Amino acid sequence: MIEYERYRTPDGALIRIQDKIEAFAENLQGSGLLSGRLIRDIDFSSTVTKNVHHGLGRKYSGYLVVSVNAKAIIQVVDADNLRPAEYIPLQSYGTACTASLWVF
């Protein structure tokens, strides 16, 4: 969690700006995107589902491919999604690759 600290001031314009910043920060934190984990250098084959342990301690909400070293699509294999609180079952479609993911 990001802590937001307000600056105490009698300046009305600055108070309104701080209100907007605080509302923006609350919305961003509420999205869940910030409470994630970067998992680097995951090796994928093009035919085998890989259970990627995410370590969030809760069910994951989603993932973003941060980097990938080949032309590939990395997707969740829903049929193998048996323990979403522990791992994400992913497969690379197209080719074998190495990728890094942000899991949230």
C-alpha positions as CSV (number, residue, x, y, z in Angstrom):
1,M,0.0,0.0,0.0
2,I,1.2,3.5,-0.8
3,E,0.7,5.9,2.0
4,Y,-0.6,9.3,1.1
5,E,0.3,12.2,3.4
6,R,-1.6,15.4,3.1
7,Y,0.2,18.7,3.5
8,R,-1.6,20.9,6.1
9,T,-2.3,24.3,4.6
10,P,-4.9,27.0,4.7
11,D,-4.5,27.4,0.9
12,G,-7.9,26.3,-0.7
13,A,-6.4,25.6,-4.1
14,L,-3.8,23.3,-2.7
15,I,-6.4,21.5,-0.6
16,R,-8.4,20.8,-3.7
17,I,-5.4,19.5,-5.6
18,Q,-4.6,17.2,-2.7
19,D,-8.2,16.0,-2.7
20,K,-7.8,15.0,-6.4
21,I,-4.4,13.3,-5.8
22,E,-5.8,11.4,-2.9
23,A,-8.9,10.2,-4.9
24,F,-6.6,9.1,-7.8
25,A,-4.3,7.2,-5.5
26,E,-7.2,5.4,-3.8
27,N,-8.7,4.4,-7.2
28,L,-5.3,3.1,-8.4
29,Q,-4.7,1.1,-5.2
30,G,-8.3,-0.3,-5.4
31,S,-7.6,-1.7,-8.8
32,G,-5.4,-4.4,-7.4
33,L,-2.7,-3.8,-10.1
34,L,-0.2,-2.4,-7.6
35,S,-0.5,-5.4,-5.2
36,G,1.3,-7.8,-7.4
37,R,4.5,-9.6,-8.0
38,L,7.0,-9.7,-10.8
39,I,8.0,-13.2,-11.9
40,R,11.1,-13.2,-14.1
41,D,12.4,-15.6,-16.7
42,I,9.7,-18.3,-17.0
43,D,10.5,-20.9,-19.6
44,F,7.5,-22.0,-21.7
45,S,7.4,-24.8,-24.2
46,S,4.8,-24.5,-27.0
47,T,2.8,-27.6,-26.0
48,V,3.0,-28.0,-22.2
49,T,0.9,-26.1,-19.7
50,K,3.2,-24.6,-17.0
51,N,1.9,-24.0,-13.5
52,V,3.4,-20.7,-12.5
53,H,3.5,-20.3,-8.7
54,H,2.6,-16.7,-8.1
55,G,3.1,-16.4,-4.3
56,L,0.4,-13.8,-3.8
57,G,-1.3,-15.6,-0.9
58,R,-4.6,-15.2,-2.5
59,K,-6.4,-15.8,-5.8
60,Y,-4.8,-13.9,-8.6
61,S,-6.9,-11.3,-10.5
62,G,-4.8,-11.2,-13.7
63,Y,-1.4,-11.0,-15.2
64,L,0.6,-8.8,-17.7
65,V,3.3,-10.1,-19.9
66,V,6.2,-7.7,-19.1
67,S,8.7,-9.2,-21.6
68,V,8.9,-12.1,-23.9
69,N,11.8,-13.2,-26.2
70,A,9.8,-14.7,-29.0
71,K,6.6,-14.1,-31.0
72,A,4.1,-16.0,-28.7
73,I,0.8,-15.6,-27.0
74,I,0.7,-16.6,-23.4
75,Q,-2.7,-17.6,-22.1
76,V,-4.4,-19.2,-19.1
77,V,-5.5,-22.8,-19.6
78,D,-8.9,-22.6,-17.9
79,A,-9.3,-26.4,-17.8
80,D,-6.1,-26.7,-15.7
81,N,-7.0,-23.7,-13.4
82,L,-7.5,-25.9,-10.3
83,R,-5.8,-23.8,-7.6
84,P,-5.8,-20.1,-8.5
85,A,-4.8,-19.1,-5.0
86,E,-1.4,-20.9,-5.6
87,Y,-0.6,-20.8,-9.3
88,I,-1.6,-19.8,-12.8
89,P,-1.7,-22.5,-15.5
90,L,-0.2,-20.8,-18.6
91,Q,0.8,-22.0,-22.0
92,S,2.7,-20.3,-24.8
93,Y,0.9,-20.6,-28.1
94,G,3.0,-20.2,-31.2
95,T,6.5,-21.1,-30.0
96,A,8.7,-21.9,-27.0
97,C,9.8,-18.7,-25.2
98,T,11.0,-17.1,-22.0
99,A,8.8,-14.5,-20.4
100,S,8.5,-12.3,-17.4
101,L,5.0,-11.6,-15.9
102,W,3.5,-9.1,-13.5
103,V,0.9,-11.1,-11.5
104,F,-1.8,-9.3,-9.5
